[in-house]
């Protein structure tokens, strides 16, 4: 999706002989998430990426749906999700539909014994707490608080954490995650009115080529199953690559807010988009500067989308009793707006320190068993006081 990038050694011409020091050929692989019809990269492997030596039994990881249908404002305490050692086991799906799967995770350990590949979904991993390195065949991405890690489906990775206390908010998208079309020039450059630009996008660095043979376990997620593959070489055996399809990082702290004299609607916070959903960033910003302006948002009837807000940090002036890691879900069909007193409280306020990630889905979300376990059931009545 982003701009052209290259790391390591590549041949002068694509699809030509590219030889190792011992005279053997490197194995070229075209990698894309939409066949030959969209952005792609060419990777040059020390060993063939088809080198499977053993296949194990798959096991189910499909989220347990609790409610297929519902119409109710909901609130969930994200930090009630219990920390677990293993990265994949720690990921708990909370809200799902056929376009996205939204999970919370508090992994304590790095993935050092296996490699992971999500064959179904691009992943947007938002780092709420923690830091470390995302290791991929393209190189590494350092990450810290506030980073979005955007990982195209099919990318093999390991995630290494610096500490055991990590909190992640993960959106799996069953379609490519893109920069919003409205930010792009006809040729794909981020335009001047975009709240971020290419300079804010961090591509992989420090390409490490592991020329190692052995037995390397890879867990591949596809259609709610986790498949077990063993490869005869280290999956990070790439000597060089180039192209436009690769994992990258973008910090929410690099999102430049768009403000106005009167209240700006949520599309000004748009950050990424996929099929039937958008991801928005609410960041610290100055409030509206019309002398009679009302900084609190107006009531609105989001009839065509479910709105999920994940609270990261700061003070949320439109809601009461908000805590870090809390999620509110305002489903399409019933209007929502500021809590009683919030409009008056907001008058004259100059700025907000709020930090949040919003996911709006254009088809209804289903709750999972985990969502019900962390729910605050009194939320629906919280406007009645
Ligand atoms: Fe809203």
mmCIF file of N, CA and C in Angstrom, residues 99-222:
data_model
loop_
_atom_site.group_PDB
_atom_site.id
_atom_site.type_symbol
_atom_site.label_atom_id
_atom_site.label_comp_id
_atom_site.label_asym_id
_atom_site.label_seq_id
_atom_site.Cartn_x
_atom_site.Cartn_y
_atom_site.Cartn_z
ATOM 1 N N UNK A 99 -16.414 -8.425 7.753
ATOM 2 C CA UNK A 99 -15.365 -7.528 7.245
ATOM 3 C C UNK A 99 -14.185 -7.392 8.206
ATOM 4 N N UNK A 100 -14.483 -7.430 9.512
ATOM 5 C CA UNK A 100 -13.432 -7.220 10.508
ATOM 6 C C UNK A 100 -13.605 -8.154 11.705
ATOM 7 N N UNK A 101 -12.490 -8.367 12.387
ATOM 8 C CA UNK A 101 -12.521 -9.066 13.670
ATOM 9 C C UNK A 101 -11.696 -8.190 14.611
ATOM 10 N N UNK A 102 -12.317 -7.725 15.688
ATOM 11 C CA UNK A 102 -11.640 -6.796 16.600
ATOM 12 C C UNK A 102 -11.302 -7.538 17.885
ATOM 13 N N UNK A 103 -10.026 -7.497 18.259
ATOM 14 C CA UNK A 103 -9.561 -8.261 19.420
ATOM 15 C C UNK A 103 -8.819 -7.361 20.393
ATOM 16 N N UNK A 104 -8.771 -7.809 21.638
ATOM 17 C CA UNK A 104 -7.935 -7.199 22.667
ATOM 18 C C UNK A 104 -6.927 -8.254 23.094
ATOM 19 N N UNK A 105 -5.734 -7.819 23.453
ATOM 20 C CA UNK A 105 -4.724 -8.791 23.867
ATOM 21 C C UNK A 105 -3.803 -8.177 24.899
ATOM 22 N N UNK A 106 -3.378 -9.022 25.838
ATOM 23 C CA UNK A 106 -2.370 -8.605 26.806
ATOM 24 C C UNK A 106 -1.303 -9.704 26.884
ATOM 25 N N UNK A 107 -0.490 -9.816 25.841
ATOM 26 C CA UNK A 107 0.526 -10.874 25.811
ATOM 27 C C UNK A 107 1.710 -10.537 26.719
ATOM 28 N N UNK A 108 2.254 -11.572 27.361
ATOM 29 C CA UNK A 108 3.380 -11.349 28.278
ATOM 30 C C UNK A 108 4.717 -11.773 27.684
ATOM 31 N N UNK A 109 4.645 -12.671 26.693
ATOM 32 C CA UNK A 109 5.899 -13.201 26.142
ATOM 33 C C UNK A 109 5.996 -12.969 24.638
ATOM 34 N N UNK A 110 7.221 -12.865 24.168
ATOM 35 C CA UNK A 110 7.482 -12.711 22.736
ATOM 36 C C UNK A 110 7.248 -14.039 22.026
ATOM 37 N N UNK A 111 6.998 -13.967 20.722
ATOM 38 C CA UNK A 111 6.852 -15.191 19.923
ATOM 39 C C UNK A 111 8.244 -15.590 19.436
ATOM 40 N N UNK A 112 8.893 -16.440 20.203
ATOM 41 C CA UNK A 112 10.257 -16.825 19.814
ATOM 42 C C UNK A 112 10.298 -18.265 19.319
ATOM 43 N N UNK A 113 9.292 -19.082 19.716
ATOM 44 C CA UNK A 113 9.312 -20.504 19.351
ATOM 45 C C UNK A 113 8.594 -20.784 18.044
ATOM 46 N N UNK A 114 7.876 -19.797 17.529
ATOM 47 C CA UNK A 114 7.150 -20.015 16.282
ATOM 48 C C UNK A 114 7.047 -18.705 15.495
ATOM 49 N N UNK A 115 6.658 -18.875 14.237
ATOM 50 C CA UNK A 115 6.400 -17.736 13.360
ATOM 51 C C UNK A 115 4.897 -17.741 13.093
ATOM 52 N N UNK A 116 4.319 -16.577 12.877
ATOM 53 C CA UNK A 116 2.874 -16.502 12.657
ATOM 54 C C UNK A 116 2.578 -15.854 11.316
ATOM 55 N N UNK A 117 1.533 -16.363 10.679
ATOM 56 C CA UNK A 117 1.048 -15.750 9.441
ATOM 57 C C UNK A 117 -0.476 -15.739 9.485
ATOM 58 N N UNK A 118 -1.068 -14.586 9.273
ATOM 59 C CA UNK A 118 -2.519 -14.490 9.156
ATOM 60 C C UNK A 118 -2.832 -14.525 7.662
ATOM 61 N N UNK A 119 -3.369 -15.643 7.202
ATOM 62 C CA UNK A 119 -3.610 -15.816 5.765
ATOM 63 C C UNK A 119 -4.936 -15.201 5.331
ATOM 64 N N UNK A 120 -5.768 -14.799 6.282
ATOM 65 C CA UNK A 120 -7.087 -14.255 5.963
ATOM 66 C C UNK A 120 -7.144 -12.744 5.979
ATOM 67 N N UNK A 121 -6.409 -12.150 6.914
ATOM 68 C CA UNK A 121 -6.697 -10.750 7.239
ATOM 69 C C UNK A 121 -5.435 -9.906 7.364
ATOM 70 N N UNK A 122 -5.513 -8.676 6.832
ATOM 71 C CA UNK A 122 -4.523 -7.657 7.191
ATOM 72 C C UNK A 122 -4.719 -7.401 8.679
ATOM 73 N N UNK A 123 -3.646 -7.113 9.378
ATOM 74 C CA UNK A 123 -3.779 -6.794 10.796
ATOM 75 C C UNK A 123 -3.343 -5.351 11.053
ATOM 76 N N UNK A 124 -4.144 -4.641 11.830
ATOM 77 C CA UNK A 124 -3.716 -3.346 12.355
ATOM 78 C C UNK A 124 -3.594 -3.558 13.857
ATOM 79 N N UNK A 125 -2.354 -3.545 14.346
ATOM 80 C CA UNK A 125 -2.097 -3.797 15.768
ATOM 81 C C UNK A 125 -1.790 -2.448 16.407
ATOM 82 N N UNK A 126 -2.702 -1.978 17.252
ATOM 83 C CA UNK A 126 -2.477 -0.700 17.928
ATOM 84 C C UNK A 126 -1.833 -0.974 19.284
ATOM 85 N N UNK A 127 -0.685 -0.334 19.517
ATOM 86 C CA UNK A 127 0.070 -0.567 20.754
ATOM 87 C C UNK A 127 -0.405 0.429 21.811
ATOM 88 N N UNK A 128 -1.210 -0.051 22.742
ATOM 89 C CA UNK A 128 -1.662 0.838 23.821
ATOM 90 C C UNK A 128 -0.614 0.896 24.932
ATOM 91 N N UNK A 129 -0.099 -0.274 25.300
ATOM 92 C CA UNK A 129 0.990 -0.321 26.284
ATOM 93 C C UNK A 129 2.022 -1.322 25.801
ATOM 94 N N UNK A 130 3.281 -0.970 25.978
ATOM 95 C CA UNK A 130 4.347 -1.894 25.605
ATOM 96 C C UNK A 130 5.209 -1.345 24.481
ATOM 97 N N UNK A 131 6.309 -2.039 24.250
ATOM 98 C CA UNK A 131 7.213 -1.664 23.169
ATOM 99 C C UNK A 131 7.983 -2.915 22.759
ATOM 100 N N UNK A 132 8.635 -2.830 21.629
ATOM 101 C CA UNK A 132 9.407 -3.983 21.162
ATOM 102 C C UNK A 132 9.696 -3.884 19.684
ATOM 103 N N UNK A 133 9.766 -5.052 19.052
ATOM 104 C CA UNK A 133 10.152 -5.131 17.641
ATOM 105 C C UNK A 133 9.233 -6.113 16.934
ATOM 106 N N UNK A 134 8.691 -5.711 15.792
ATOM 107 C CA UNK A 134 7.982 -6.646 14.932
ATOM 108 C C UNK A 134 8.999 -7.138 13.913
ATOM 109 N N UNK A 135 9.265 -8.440 13.939
ATOM 110 C CA UNK A 135 10.294 -8.995 13.038
ATOM 111 C C UNK A 135 9.604 -9.683 11.870
ATOM 112 N N UNK A 136 10.051 -9.368 10.662
ATOM 113 C CA UNK A 136 9.425 -9.898 9.448
ATOM 114 C C UNK A 136 10.513 -10.212 8.420
ATOM 115 N N UNK A 137 10.167 -10.908 7.335
ATOM 116 C CA UNK A 137 11.165 -11.143 6.286
ATOM 117 C C UNK A 137 11.621 -9.847 5.611
ATOM 118 N N UNK A 138 10.891 -8.750 5.805
ATOM 119 C CA UNK A 138 11.220 -7.454 5.189
ATOM 120 C C UNK A 138 12.180 -6.640 6.050
ATOM 121 N N UNK A 139 12.441 -7.109 7.273
ATOM 122 C CA UNK A 139 13.211 -6.340 8.235
ATOM 123 C C UNK A 139 12.363 -6.128 9.477
ATOM 124 N N UNK A 140 12.812 -5.259 10.366
ATOM 125 C CA UNK A 140 12.138 -5.072 11.657
ATOM 126 C C UNK A 140 11.477 -3.707 11.754
ATOM 127 N N UNK A 141 10.405 -3.678 12.530
ATOM 128 C CA UNK A 141 9.754 -2.407 12.863
ATOM 129 C C UNK A 141 9.806 -2.243 14.370
ATOM 130 N N UNK A 142 10.479 -1.208 14.843
ATOM 131 C CA UNK A 142 10.447 -0.899 16.271
ATOM 132 C C UNK A 142 9.076 -0.315 16.579
ATOM 133 N N UNK A 143 8.487 -0.723 17.709
ATOM 134 C CA UNK A 143 7.187 -0.136 18.050
ATOM 135 C C UNK A 143 7.153 0.276 19.514
ATOM 136 N N UNK A 144 6.259 1.224 19.793
ATOM 137 C CA UNK A 144 6.091 1.757 21.152
ATOM 138 C C UNK A 144 4.662 2.261 21.292
ATOM 139 N N UNK A 145 4.371 2.799 22.458
ATOM 140 C CA UNK A 145 3.044 3.329 22.772
ATOM 141 C C UNK A 145 2.518 4.233 21.644
ATOM 142 N N UNK A 146 1.332 3.925 21.179
ATOM 143 C CA UNK A 146 0.684 4.783 20.187
ATOM 144 C C UNK A 146 0.912 4.371 18.746
ATOM 145 N N UNK A 147 1.679 3.316 18.516
ATOM 146 C CA UNK A 147 1.935 2.903 17.135
ATOM 147 C C UNK A 147 0.814 2.032 16.588
ATOM 148 N N UNK A 148 0.477 2.286 15.329
ATOM 149 C CA UNK A 148 -0.311 1.328 14.558
ATOM 150 C C UNK A 148 0.704 0.511 13.751
ATOM 151 N N UNK A 149 0.671 -0.807 13.899
ATOM 152 C CA UNK A 149 1.467 -1.673 13.026
ATOM 153 C C UNK A 149 0.501 -2.234 11.992
ATOM 154 N N UNK A 150 0.756 -1.955 10.726
ATOM 155 C CA UNK A 150 -0.135 -2.425 9.654
ATOM 156 C C UNK A 150 0.572 -3.562 8.926
ATOM 157 N N UNK A 151 0.000 -4.762 9.033
ATOM 158 C CA UNK A 151 0.659 -5.971 8.538
ATOM 159 C C UNK A 151 -0.211 -6.600 7.446
ATOM 160 N N UNK A 152 0.232 -6.555 6.185
ATOM 161 C CA UNK A 152 -0.595 -7.154 5.120
ATOM 162 C C UNK A 152 -0.799 -8.648 5.343
ATOM 163 N N UNK A 153 -1.977 -9.129 4.984
ATOM 164 C CA UNK A 153 -2.245 -10.565 5.177
ATOM 165 C C UNK A 153 -1.221 -11.395 4.415
ATOM 166 N N UNK A 154 -0.827 -12.486 5.036
ATOM 167 C CA UNK A 154 0.176 -13.342 4.416
ATOM 168 C C UNK A 154 1.595 -13.028 4.864
ATOM 169 N N UNK A 155 1.789 -11.927 5.600
ATOM 170 C CA UNK A 155 3.130 -11.579 6.082
ATOM 171 C C UNK A 155 3.503 -12.486 7.262
ATOM 172 N N UNK A 156 4.657 -13.106 7.182
ATOM 173 C CA UNK A 156 5.145 -13.925 8.298
ATOM 174 C C UNK A 156 5.765 -12.978 9.330
ATOM 175 N N UNK A 157 5.423 -13.175 10.603
ATOM 176 C CA UNK A 157 6.066 -12.317 11.595
ATOM 177 C C UNK A 157 6.251 -12.983 12.941
ATOM 178 N N UNK A 158 7.141 -12.364 13.705
ATOM 179 C CA UNK A 158 7.282 -12.631 15.135
ATOM 180 C C UNK A 158 7.177 -11.282 15.826
ATOM 181 N N UNK A 159 6.595 -11.285 17.034
ATOM 182 C CA UNK A 159 6.523 -10.025 17.778
ATOM 183 C C UNK A 159 7.336 -10.207 19.056
ATOM 184 N N UNK A 160 8.296 -9.313 19.237
ATOM 185 C CA UNK A 160 9.176 -9.380 20.404
ATOM 186 C C UNK A 160 8.892 -8.173 21.287
ATOM 187 N N UNK A 161 8.537 -8.456 22.547
ATOM 188 C CA UNK A 161 8.209 -7.378 23.491
ATOM 189 C C UNK A 161 9.393 -7.116 24.421
ATOM 190 N N UNK A 162 9.521 -5.852 24.841
ATOM 191 C CA UNK A 162 10.590 -5.491 25.776
ATOM 192 C C UNK A 162 10.255 -5.894 27.206
ATOM 193 N N UNK A 163 8.928 -5.912 27.526
ATOM 194 C CA UNK A 163 8.496 -6.169 28.903
ATOM 195 C C UNK A 163 7.282 -7.105 28.862
ATOM 196 N N UNK A 164 6.894 -7.659 30.023
ATOM 197 C CA UNK A 164 5.728 -8.571 30.011
ATOM 198 C C UNK A 164 4.371 -7.864 30.059
ATOM 199 N N UNK A 165 4.341 -6.540 30.328
ATOM 200 C CA UNK A 165 3.040 -5.862 30.429
ATOM 201 C C UNK A 165 2.733 -5.118 29.129
ATOM 202 N N UNK A 166 1.905 -5.737 28.315
ATOM 203 C CA UNK A 166 1.561 -5.171 27.009
ATOM 204 C C UNK A 166 0.047 -5.160 26.849
ATOM 205 N N UNK A 167 -0.454 -4.130 26.194
ATOM 206 C CA UNK A 167 -1.889 -4.042 25.893
ATOM 207 C C UNK A 167 -2.050 -3.674 24.424
ATOM 208 N N UNK A 168 -2.755 -4.533 23.688
ATOM 209 C CA UNK A 168 -2.916 -4.337 22.250
ATOM 210 C C UNK A 168 -4.392 -4.276 21.886
ATOM 211 N N UNK A 169 -4.714 -3.451 20.899
ATOM 212 C CA UNK A 169 -6.051 -3.389 20.308
ATOM 213 C C UNK A 169 -5.845 -3.754 18.838
ATOM 214 N N UNK A 170 -6.458 -4.850 18.415
ATOM 215 C CA UNK A 170 -6.122 -5.408 17.097
ATOM 216 C C UNK A 170 -7.357 -5.434 16.196
ATOM 217 N N UNK A 171 -7.194 -4.901 14.993
ATOM 218 C CA UNK A 171 -8.255 -4.993 13.988
ATOM 219 C C UNK A 171 -7.750 -5.909 12.879
ATOM 220 N N UNK A 172 -8.439 -7.031 12.667
ATOM 221 C CA UNK A 172 -8.142 -7.883 11.511
ATOM 222 C C UNK A 172 -9.128 -7.503 10.417
ATOM 223 N N UNK A 173 -8.609 -7.221 9.248
ATOM 224 C CA UNK A 173 -9.457 -6.794 8.127
ATOM 225 C C UNK A 173 -9.399 -7.840 7.018
ATOM 226 N N UNK A 174 -10.566 -8.319 6.605
ATOM 227 C CA UNK A 174 -10.599 -9.335 5.549
ATOM 228 C C UNK A 174 -10.513 -8.710 4.157
ATOM 229 N N UNK A 175 -9.992 -7.512 4.096
ATOM 230 C CA UNK A 175 -9.708 -6.815 2.834
ATOM 231 C C UNK A 175 -8.479 -5.960 3.108
ATOM 232 N N UNK A 176 -7.791 -5.529 2.053
ATOM 233 C CA UNK A 176 -6.586 -4.713 2.306
ATOM 234 C C UNK A 176 -6.896 -3.423 3.057
ATOM 235 N N UNK A 177 -6.050 -3.106 4.031
ATOM 236 C CA UNK A 177 -6.145 -1.832 4.758
ATOM 237 C C UNK A 177 -5.403 -0.783 3.925
ATOM 238 N N UNK A 178 -6.049 0.336 3.679
ATOM 239 C CA UNK A 178 -5.496 1.330 2.753
ATOM 240 C C UNK A 178 -5.447 2.719 3.390
ATOM 241 N N UNK A 179 -4.608 3.578 2.803
ATOM 242 C CA UNK A 179 -4.728 4.999 3.100
ATOM 243 C C UNK A 179 -6.055 5.446 2.474
ATOM 244 N N UNK A 180 -6.788 6.325 3.138
ATOM 245 C CA UNK A 180 -8.075 6.757 2.578
ATOM 246 C C UNK A 180 -7.906 7.386 1.193
ATOM 247 N N UNK A 181 -8.806 7.011 0.304
ATOM 248 C CA UNK A 181 -8.740 7.514 -1.087
ATOM 249 C C UNK A 181 -8.757 9.036 -1.135
ATOM 250 N N UNK A 182 -9.530 9.650 -0.194
ATOM 251 C CA UNK A 182 -9.657 11.118 -0.259
ATOM 252 C C UNK A 182 -8.350 11.837 0.069
ATOM 253 N N UNK A 183 -7.376 11.099 0.652
ATOM 254 C CA UNK A 183 -6.087 11.721 0.959
ATOM 255 C C UNK A 183 -5.087 11.592 -0.187
ATOM 256 N N UNK A 184 -5.432 10.790 -1.216
ATOM 257 C CA UNK A 184 -4.422 10.419 -2.217
ATOM 258 C C UNK A 184 -4.550 11.194 -3.517
ATOM 259 N N UNK A 185 -3.416 11.521 -4.106
ATOM 260 C CA UNK A 185 -3.386 12.095 -5.451
ATOM 261 C C UNK A 185 -3.743 10.994 -6.448
ATOM 262 N N UNK A 186 -4.036 11.344 -7.714
ATOM 263 C CA UNK A 186 -4.343 10.302 -8.706
ATOM 264 C C UNK A 186 -3.198 9.296 -8.854
ATOM 265 N N UNK A 187 -2.002 9.675 -8.438
ATOM 266 C CA UNK A 187 -0.852 8.775 -8.587
ATOM 267 C C UNK A 187 -0.426 8.158 -7.257
ATOM 268 N N UNK A 188 -1.203 8.403 -6.195
ATOM 269 C CA UNK A 188 -0.979 7.691 -4.939
ATOM 270 C C UNK A 188 -0.179 8.417 -3.886
ATOM 271 N N UNK A 189 0.175 9.686 -4.120
ATOM 272 C CA UNK A 189 0.886 10.430 -3.060
ATOM 273 C C UNK A 189 -0.129 10.994 -2.069
ATOM 274 N N UNK A 190 0.264 11.048 -0.807
ATOM 275 C CA UNK A 190 -0.609 11.651 0.201
ATOM 276 C C UNK A 190 -0.644 13.167 -0.028
ATOM 277 N N UNK A 191 -1.856 13.703 -0.165
ATOM 278 C CA UNK A 191 -2.021 15.108 -0.519
ATOM 279 C C UNK A 191 -1.790 16.022 0.687
ATOM 280 N N UNK A 192 -1.677 17.303 0.418
ATOM 281 C CA UNK A 192 -1.368 18.287 1.461
ATOM 282 C C UNK A 192 -2.426 18.343 2.568
ATOM 283 N N UNK A 193 -3.690 18.052 2.237
ATOM 284 C CA UNK A 193 -4.734 18.136 3.274
ATOM 285 C C UNK A 193 -4.798 16.874 4.134
ATOM 286 N N UNK A 194 -3.990 15.867 3.797
ATOM 287 C CA UNK A 194 -3.992 14.638 4.590
ATOM 288 C C UNK A 194 -3.388 14.923 5.965
ATOM 289 N N UNK A 195 -3.934 14.315 7.034
ATOM 290 C CA UNK A 195 -3.383 14.580 8.383
ATOM 291 C C UNK A 195 -2.054 13.890 8.648
ATOM 292 N N UNK A 196 -1.547 13.159 7.679
ATOM 293 C CA UNK A 196 -0.194 12.604 7.799
ATOM 294 C C UNK A 196 0.385 12.470 6.401
ATOM 295 N N UNK A 197 1.690 12.257 6.307
ATOM 296 C CA UNK A 197 2.311 12.140 4.989
ATOM 297 C C UNK A 197 3.332 11.008 5.012
ATOM 298 N N UNK A 198 3.939 10.766 3.872
ATOM 299 C CA UNK A 198 4.864 9.636 3.737
ATOM 300 C C UNK A 198 5.971 9.672 4.791
ATOM 301 N N UNK A 199 6.370 10.868 5.203
ATOM 302 C CA UNK A 199 7.456 11.011 6.175
ATOM 303 C C UNK A 199 7.093 10.375 7.523
ATOM 304 N N UNK A 200 5.773 10.272 7.777
ATOM 305 C CA UNK A 200 5.302 9.701 9.045
ATOM 306 C C UNK A 200 5.192 8.180 9.001
ATOM 307 N N UNK A 201 5.336 7.601 7.821
ATOM 308 C CA UNK A 201 5.183 6.149 7.673
ATOM 309 C C UNK A 201 6.555 5.506 7.815
ATOM 310 N N UNK A 202 6.661 4.556 8.750
ATOM 311 C CA UNK A 202 7.955 3.910 9.005
ATOM 312 C C UNK A 202 7.993 2.537 8.352
ATOM 313 N N UNK A 203 8.906 2.387 7.413
ATOM 314 C CA UNK A 203 9.077 1.108 6.708
ATOM 315 C C UNK A 203 10.022 0.219 7.517
ATOM 316 N N UNK A 204 10.032 -1.099 7.226
ATOM 317 C CA UNK A 204 10.969 -1.992 7.945
ATOM 318 C C UNK A 204 12.416 -1.551 7.755
ATOM 319 N N UNK A 205 13.234 -1.850 8.766
ATOM 320 C CA UNK A 205 14.668 -1.520 8.735
ATOM 321 C C UNK A 205 15.468 -2.754 9.131
ATOM 322 N N UNK A 206 16.774 -2.630 9.042
ATOM 323 C CA UNK A 206 17.698 -3.643 9.573
ATOM 324 C C UNK A 206 17.349 -5.049 9.086
ATOM 325 N N UNK A 207 17.375 -5.230 7.779
ATOM 326 C CA UNK A 207 17.092 -6.556 7.219
ATOM 327 C C UNK A 207 18.149 -7.554 7.698
ATOM 328 N N UNK A 208 17.677 -8.621 8.330
ATOM 329 C CA UNK A 208 18.584 -9.698 8.774
ATOM 330 C C UNK A 208 18.314 -10.906 7.903
ATOM 331 N N UNK A 209 19.350 -11.463 7.328
ATOM 332 C CA UNK A 209 19.175 -12.656 6.485
ATOM 333 C C UNK A 209 19.644 -13.867 7.278
ATOM 334 N N UNK A 210 18.711 -14.729 7.634
ATOM 335 C CA UNK A 210 19.043 -15.932 8.393
ATOM 336 C C UNK A 210 19.237 -17.093 7.439
ATOM 337 N N UNK A 211 20.479 -17.456 7.210
ATOM 338 C CA UNK A 211 20.795 -18.609 6.357
ATOM 339 C C UNK A 211 20.920 -19.822 7.287
ATOM 340 N N UNK A 212 19.769 -20.353 7.691
ATOM 341 C CA UNK A 212 19.755 -21.460 8.664
ATOM 342 C C UNK A 212 18.808 -22.544 8.195
ATOM 343 N N UNK A 213 19.289 -23.777 8.203
ATOM 344 C CA UNK A 213 18.418 -24.921 7.918
ATOM 345 C C UNK A 213 18.052 -25.574 9.242
ATOM 346 N N UNK A 214 16.901 -26.252 9.274
ATOM 347 C CA UNK A 214 16.454 -26.892 10.512
ATOM 348 C C UNK A 214 14.970 -27.181 10.440
ATOM 349 N N UNK A 215 14.309 -27.055 11.593
ATOM 350 C CA UNK A 215 12.864 -27.308 11.680
ATOM 351 C C UNK A 215 12.233 -26.061 12.286
ATOM 352 N N UNK A 216 11.516 -25.308 11.474
ATOM 353 C CA UNK A 216 10.963 -24.026 11.918
ATOM 354 C C UNK A 216 9.440 -24.072 11.863
ATOM 355 N N UNK A 217 8.831 -23.863 13.032
ATOM 356 C CA UNK A 217 7.382 -23.976 13.162
ATOM 357 C C UNK A 217 6.693 -22.681 12.732
ATOM 358 N N UNK A 218 5.694 -22.839 11.862
ATOM 359 C CA UNK A 218 4.899 -21.676 11.461
ATOM 360 C C UNK A 218 3.417 -21.968 11.696
ATOM 361 N N UNK A 219 2.735 -21.057 12.395
ATOM 362 C CA UNK A 219 1.302 -21.188 12.643
ATOM 363 C C UNK A 219 0.580 -20.247 11.678
ATOM 364 N N UNK A 220 -0.324 -20.821 10.894
ATOM 365 C CA UNK A 220 -0.989 -20.050 9.841
ATOM 366 C C UNK A 220 -2.491 -20.023 10.114
ATOM 367 N N UNK A 221 -3.031 -18.822 10.235
ATOM 368 C CA UNK A 221 -4.458 -18.681 10.517
ATOM 369 C C UNK A 221 -5.227 -18.549 9.212
ATOM 370 N N UNK A 222 -6.211 -19.422 9.048
ATOM 371 C CA UNK A 222 -7.065 -19.332 7.857
ATOM 372 C C UNK A 222 -8.448 -19.872 8.186
#
